[in-house]
Coordinates of C-alpha atoms in Angstrom, one line a residue:
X1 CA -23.3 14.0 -4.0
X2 CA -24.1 12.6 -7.1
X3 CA -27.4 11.4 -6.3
X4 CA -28.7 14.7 -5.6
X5 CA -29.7 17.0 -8.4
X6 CA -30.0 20.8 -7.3
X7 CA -32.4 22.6 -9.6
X8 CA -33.8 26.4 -10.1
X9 CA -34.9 29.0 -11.9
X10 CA -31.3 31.3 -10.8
X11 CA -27.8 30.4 -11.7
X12 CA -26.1 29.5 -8.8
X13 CA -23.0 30.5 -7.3
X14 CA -19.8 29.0 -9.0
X15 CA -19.2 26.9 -5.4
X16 CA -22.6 25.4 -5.8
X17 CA -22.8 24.4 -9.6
X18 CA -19.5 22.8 -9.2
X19 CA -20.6 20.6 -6.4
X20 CA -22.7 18.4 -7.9
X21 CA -25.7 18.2 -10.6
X22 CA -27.2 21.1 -11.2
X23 CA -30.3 21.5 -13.8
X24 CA -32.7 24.5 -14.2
X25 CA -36.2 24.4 -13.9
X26 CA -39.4 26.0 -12.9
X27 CA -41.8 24.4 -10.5
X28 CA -44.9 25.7 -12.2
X29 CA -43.5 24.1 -15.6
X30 CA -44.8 20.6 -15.3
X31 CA -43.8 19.3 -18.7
X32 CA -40.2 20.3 -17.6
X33 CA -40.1 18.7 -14.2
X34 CA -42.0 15.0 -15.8
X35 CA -38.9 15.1 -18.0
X36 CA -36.4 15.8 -15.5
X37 CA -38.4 13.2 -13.2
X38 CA -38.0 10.6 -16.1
X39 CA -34.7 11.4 -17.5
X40 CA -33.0 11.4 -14.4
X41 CA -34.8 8.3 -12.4
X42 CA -35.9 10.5 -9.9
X43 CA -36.7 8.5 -6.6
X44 CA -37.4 11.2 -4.5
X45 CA -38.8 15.3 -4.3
X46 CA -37.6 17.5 -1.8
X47 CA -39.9 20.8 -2.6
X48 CA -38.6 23.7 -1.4
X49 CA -39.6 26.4 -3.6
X50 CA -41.9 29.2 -1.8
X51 CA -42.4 32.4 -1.8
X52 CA -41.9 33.2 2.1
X53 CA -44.1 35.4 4.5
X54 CA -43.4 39.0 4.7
X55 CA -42.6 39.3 0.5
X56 CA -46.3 36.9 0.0
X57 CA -47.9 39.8 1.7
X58 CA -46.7 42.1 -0.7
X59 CA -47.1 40.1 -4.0
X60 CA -50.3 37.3 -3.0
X61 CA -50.9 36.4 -6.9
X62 CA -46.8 35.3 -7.0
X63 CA -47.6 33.6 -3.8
X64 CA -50.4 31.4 -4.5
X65 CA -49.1 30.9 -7.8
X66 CA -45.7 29.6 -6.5
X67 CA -46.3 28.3 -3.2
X68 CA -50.2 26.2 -4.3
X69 CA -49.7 25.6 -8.0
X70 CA -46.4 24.4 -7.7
X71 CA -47.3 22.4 -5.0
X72 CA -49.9 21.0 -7.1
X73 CA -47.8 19.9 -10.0
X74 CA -45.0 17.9 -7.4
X75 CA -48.0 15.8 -5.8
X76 CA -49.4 14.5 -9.3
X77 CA -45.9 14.5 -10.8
X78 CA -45.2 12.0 -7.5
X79 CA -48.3 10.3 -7.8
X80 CA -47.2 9.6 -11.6
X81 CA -44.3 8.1 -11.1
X82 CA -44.4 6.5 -7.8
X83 CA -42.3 9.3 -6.0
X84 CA -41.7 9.8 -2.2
X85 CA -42.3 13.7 -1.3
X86 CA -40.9 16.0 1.7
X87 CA -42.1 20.0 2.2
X88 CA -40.9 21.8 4.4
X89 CA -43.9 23.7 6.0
X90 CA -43.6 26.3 9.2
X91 CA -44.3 28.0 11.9
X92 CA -46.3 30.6 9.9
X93 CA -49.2 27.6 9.6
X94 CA -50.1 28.6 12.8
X95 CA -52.2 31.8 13.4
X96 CA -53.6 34.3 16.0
X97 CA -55.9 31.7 17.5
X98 CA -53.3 29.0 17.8
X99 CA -51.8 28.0 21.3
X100 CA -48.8 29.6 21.3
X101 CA -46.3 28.1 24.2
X102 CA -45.6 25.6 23.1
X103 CA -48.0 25.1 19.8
X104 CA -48.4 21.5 19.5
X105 CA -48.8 19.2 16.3
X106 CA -52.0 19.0 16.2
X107 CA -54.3 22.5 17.1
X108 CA -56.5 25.0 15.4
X109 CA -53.8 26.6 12.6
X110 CA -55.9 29.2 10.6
X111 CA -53.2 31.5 9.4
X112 CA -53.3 35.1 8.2
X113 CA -51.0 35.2 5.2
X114 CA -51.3 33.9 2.2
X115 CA -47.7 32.0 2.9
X116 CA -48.9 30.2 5.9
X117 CA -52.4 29.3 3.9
X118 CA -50.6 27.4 1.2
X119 CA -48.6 25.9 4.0
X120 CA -51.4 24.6 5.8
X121 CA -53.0 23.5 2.3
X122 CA -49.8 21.7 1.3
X123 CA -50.0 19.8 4.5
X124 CA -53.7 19.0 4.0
X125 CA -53.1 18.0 0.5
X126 CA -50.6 15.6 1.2
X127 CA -52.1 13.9 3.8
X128 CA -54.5 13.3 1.9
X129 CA -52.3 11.9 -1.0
X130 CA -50.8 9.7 1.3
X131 CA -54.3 8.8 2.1
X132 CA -56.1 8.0 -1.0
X133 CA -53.1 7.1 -3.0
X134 CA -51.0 5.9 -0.6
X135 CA -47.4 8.5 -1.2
X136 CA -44.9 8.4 1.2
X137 CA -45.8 12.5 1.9
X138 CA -43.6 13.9 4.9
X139 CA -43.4 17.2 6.0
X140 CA -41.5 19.1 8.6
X141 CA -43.0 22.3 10.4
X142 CA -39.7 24.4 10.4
X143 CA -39.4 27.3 12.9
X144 CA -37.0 30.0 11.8
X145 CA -33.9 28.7 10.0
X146 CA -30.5 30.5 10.8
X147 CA -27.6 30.2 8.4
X148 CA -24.5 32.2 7.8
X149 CA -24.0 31.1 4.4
X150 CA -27.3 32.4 2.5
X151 CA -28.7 35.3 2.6
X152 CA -32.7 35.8 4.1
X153 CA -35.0 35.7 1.2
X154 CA -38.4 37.3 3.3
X155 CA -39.2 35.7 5.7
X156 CA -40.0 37.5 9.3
X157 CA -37.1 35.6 11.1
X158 CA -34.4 37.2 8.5
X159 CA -33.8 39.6 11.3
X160 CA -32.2 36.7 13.4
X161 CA -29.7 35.9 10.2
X162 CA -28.9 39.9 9.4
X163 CA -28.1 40.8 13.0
X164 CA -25.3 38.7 12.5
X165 CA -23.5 40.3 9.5
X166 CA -24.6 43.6 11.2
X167 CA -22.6 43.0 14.3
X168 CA -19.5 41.6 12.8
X169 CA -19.6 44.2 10.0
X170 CA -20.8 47.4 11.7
X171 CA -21.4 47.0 15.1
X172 CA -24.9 48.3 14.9
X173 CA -28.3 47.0 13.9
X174 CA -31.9 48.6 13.1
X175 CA -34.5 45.1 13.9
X176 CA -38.1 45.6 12.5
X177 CA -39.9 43.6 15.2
X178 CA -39.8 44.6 19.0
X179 CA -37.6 43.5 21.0
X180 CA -39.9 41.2 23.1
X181 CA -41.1 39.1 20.4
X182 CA -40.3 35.8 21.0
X183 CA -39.9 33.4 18.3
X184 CA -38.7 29.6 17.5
X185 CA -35.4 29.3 16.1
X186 CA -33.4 26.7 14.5
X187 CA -29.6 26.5 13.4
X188 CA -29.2 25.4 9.4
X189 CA -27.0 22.2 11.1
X190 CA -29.6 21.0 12.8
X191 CA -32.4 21.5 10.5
X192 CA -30.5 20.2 8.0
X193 CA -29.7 16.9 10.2
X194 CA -33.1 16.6 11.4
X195 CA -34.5 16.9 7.4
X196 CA -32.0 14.1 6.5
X197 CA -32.9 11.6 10.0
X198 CA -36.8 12.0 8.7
X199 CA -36.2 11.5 5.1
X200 CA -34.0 8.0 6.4
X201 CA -36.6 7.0 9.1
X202 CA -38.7 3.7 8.6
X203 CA -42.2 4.3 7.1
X204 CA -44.0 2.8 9.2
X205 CA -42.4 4.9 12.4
X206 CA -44.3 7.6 11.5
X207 CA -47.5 8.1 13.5
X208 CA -47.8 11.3 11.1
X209 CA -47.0 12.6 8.2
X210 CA -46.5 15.9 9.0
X211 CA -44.1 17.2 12.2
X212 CA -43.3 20.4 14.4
X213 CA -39.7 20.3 15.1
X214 CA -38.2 22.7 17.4
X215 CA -34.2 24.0 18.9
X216 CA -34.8 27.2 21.1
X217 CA -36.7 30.4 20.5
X218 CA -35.6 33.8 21.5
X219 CA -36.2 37.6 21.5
X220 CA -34.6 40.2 19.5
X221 CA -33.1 41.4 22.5
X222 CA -32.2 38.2 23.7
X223 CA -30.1 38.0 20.7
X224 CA -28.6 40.8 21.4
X225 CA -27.7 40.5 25.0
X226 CA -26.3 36.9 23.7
X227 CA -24.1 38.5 21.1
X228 CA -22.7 41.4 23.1
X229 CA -21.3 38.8 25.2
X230 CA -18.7 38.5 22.3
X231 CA -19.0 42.1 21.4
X232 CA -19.6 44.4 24.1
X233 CA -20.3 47.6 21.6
X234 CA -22.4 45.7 19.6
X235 CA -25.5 48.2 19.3
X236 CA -29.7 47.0 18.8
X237 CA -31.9 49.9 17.7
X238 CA -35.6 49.5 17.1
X239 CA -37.8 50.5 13.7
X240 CA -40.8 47.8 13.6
X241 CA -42.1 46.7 10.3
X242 CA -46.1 46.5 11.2
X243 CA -46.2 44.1 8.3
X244 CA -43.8 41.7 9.7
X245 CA -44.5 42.5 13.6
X246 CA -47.8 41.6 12.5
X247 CA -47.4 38.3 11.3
X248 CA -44.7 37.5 13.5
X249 CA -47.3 38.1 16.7
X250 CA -49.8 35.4 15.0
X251 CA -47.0 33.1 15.5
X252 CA -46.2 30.2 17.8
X253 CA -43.3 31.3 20.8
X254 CA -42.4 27.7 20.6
X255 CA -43.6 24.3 18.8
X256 CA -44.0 21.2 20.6
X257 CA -42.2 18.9 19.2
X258 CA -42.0 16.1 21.5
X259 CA -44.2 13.4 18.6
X260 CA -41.2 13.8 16.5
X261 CA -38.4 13.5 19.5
X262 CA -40.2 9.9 20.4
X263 CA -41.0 8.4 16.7
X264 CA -37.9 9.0 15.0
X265 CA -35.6 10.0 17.6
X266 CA -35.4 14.0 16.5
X267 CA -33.1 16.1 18.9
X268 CA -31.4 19.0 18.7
X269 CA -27.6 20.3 19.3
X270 CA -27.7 24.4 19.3
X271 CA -29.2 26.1 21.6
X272 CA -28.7 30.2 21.8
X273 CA -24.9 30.1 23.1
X274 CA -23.6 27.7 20.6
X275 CA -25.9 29.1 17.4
X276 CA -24.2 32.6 18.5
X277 CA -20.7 31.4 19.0
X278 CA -21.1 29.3 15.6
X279 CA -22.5 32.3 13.8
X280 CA -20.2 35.1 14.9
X281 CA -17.1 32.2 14.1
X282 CA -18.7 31.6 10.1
X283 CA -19.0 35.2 9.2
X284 CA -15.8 36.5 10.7
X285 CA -13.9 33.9 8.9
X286 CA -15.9 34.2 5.9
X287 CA -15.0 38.0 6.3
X288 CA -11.4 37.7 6.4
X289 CA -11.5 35.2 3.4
X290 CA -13.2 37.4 0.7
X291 CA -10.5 40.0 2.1
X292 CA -7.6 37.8 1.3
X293 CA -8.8 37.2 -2.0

């Protein structure tokens, strides 16, 4: 755990700064990050500050700032010092005009918010990097990411990680997209596994630089019927965000992700049973644990 420095710009929970190294810093402060990069003998940047979908819609100068010139200052910060790179990109680097089931690697992306534009620029950018300068630039196309141990941070999937807390701690839950909107989904274990296999796998495996990797994708009520399986009065009502529905219907219903299953031997574990069962275990127990204390 040592060898990993967690950094940024928000204290972190007690449980977190304890685990390990912990520094601040800002991504669009590129004195700050050279000097952490030097002080520290930084071998590798795993860049996963953004500003997600739905709260880029509402503040696009944050966005770009955030999500392009941060970007910007990790690729010649890497190209400095000799670093190796991985951003996370997504399904929102697709748009309307994408295939949709299944959306493979390699299509027209054309995305219509300002998250899914830097997205698609990051993945062009490094590329190109790797290109002309030769950095070991990966990147991994994430669908939504569900985890019962952070909270969503606005992104048009945080319905699939409130419904959750919602159905343990209420029994009811008002989604803002429509019940038939089909989306990929991923648990935290596995994307977590799979960022770790493609950080470890052999350069010259990769075919690409940049991957779609997917689990399972499901509807709201889907969800739902899923999770009233272990609780029968659970309760789904129905208030859409346009906003969100809107972005969310420019999205892929699944990615393809069969280029990153044959180069370096991605597959997934949860599918919709055990992400539920996993889920409803996590927050329960996490429940009953704050109460004891």
């Amino acid at each position: 755990k040592f060898n990993v420095i967690l950094s940024d710009i928000r204290k972190p929970p007690n449980h977190v700064y304890k685990n390990g190294p912990f520094i601040f810093s800002d991504i669009l402060d590129y004195k700050n990050l050279r000097e952490i990069v030097v002080n520290n003998n930084i071998s590798w940047l795993v860049h996963y500050s953004a500003v997600l979908s739905a709260v880029g819609e509402h503040n696009v100068a944050l966005a770009r700032e955030v999500n392009i010139t941060g970007f910007h200052n990790i690729l010649d910060i890497a190209t400095e010092h000799g670093l190796r790179v991985f951003v996370p990109s997504t399904i929102g680097a697709f748009g309307p005009s994408s295939p949709k089931d299944p959306t493979p690697d390699l299509c027209v992306q054309r995305p219509r918010t300002i998250y899914g534009v830097s997205k698609v620029h990051a993945e062009l950018m490094g590329e190109y990097y790797h290109q002309r300068y030769g950095l070991d630039f990966r990147c991994l196309r994430y669908p939504g990411i569900i985890s019962a141990d952070s909270q969503p941070g606005g992104g048009t999937t945080d319905y699939a990680v409130q419904i959750f807390h919602a159905a343990v701690k209420s029994g009811q839950f008002e989604c803002n997209l429509r019940s038939d909107t089909r989306l990929p989904m991923m648990y935290i274990d596995d994307c977590i596994r799979a960022t770790v296999e493609f950080l470890e796998a052999p350069d010259d495996a990769l075919v690409s630089r940049t991957y779609n990797i997917n689990a399972m994708s499901f509807t709201p009520q889907d969800l739902t019927r899923e999770i009233q399986k272990v609780l029968s009065d659970f309760k789904v009502t129905y208030n859409v965000d346009p906003v969100r529905q809107a972005i969310a219907d420019g999205w892929p219903k699944a990615l393809e992700d069969s280029a990153a299953r044959q180069d370096w031997g991605w597959k997934h574990e949860y599918n919709l049973p055990e992400l539920v069962q996993t889920m409803l275990t996590h927050i329960t127990l996490g429940n009953k644990l704050a109460s004891a204390f």
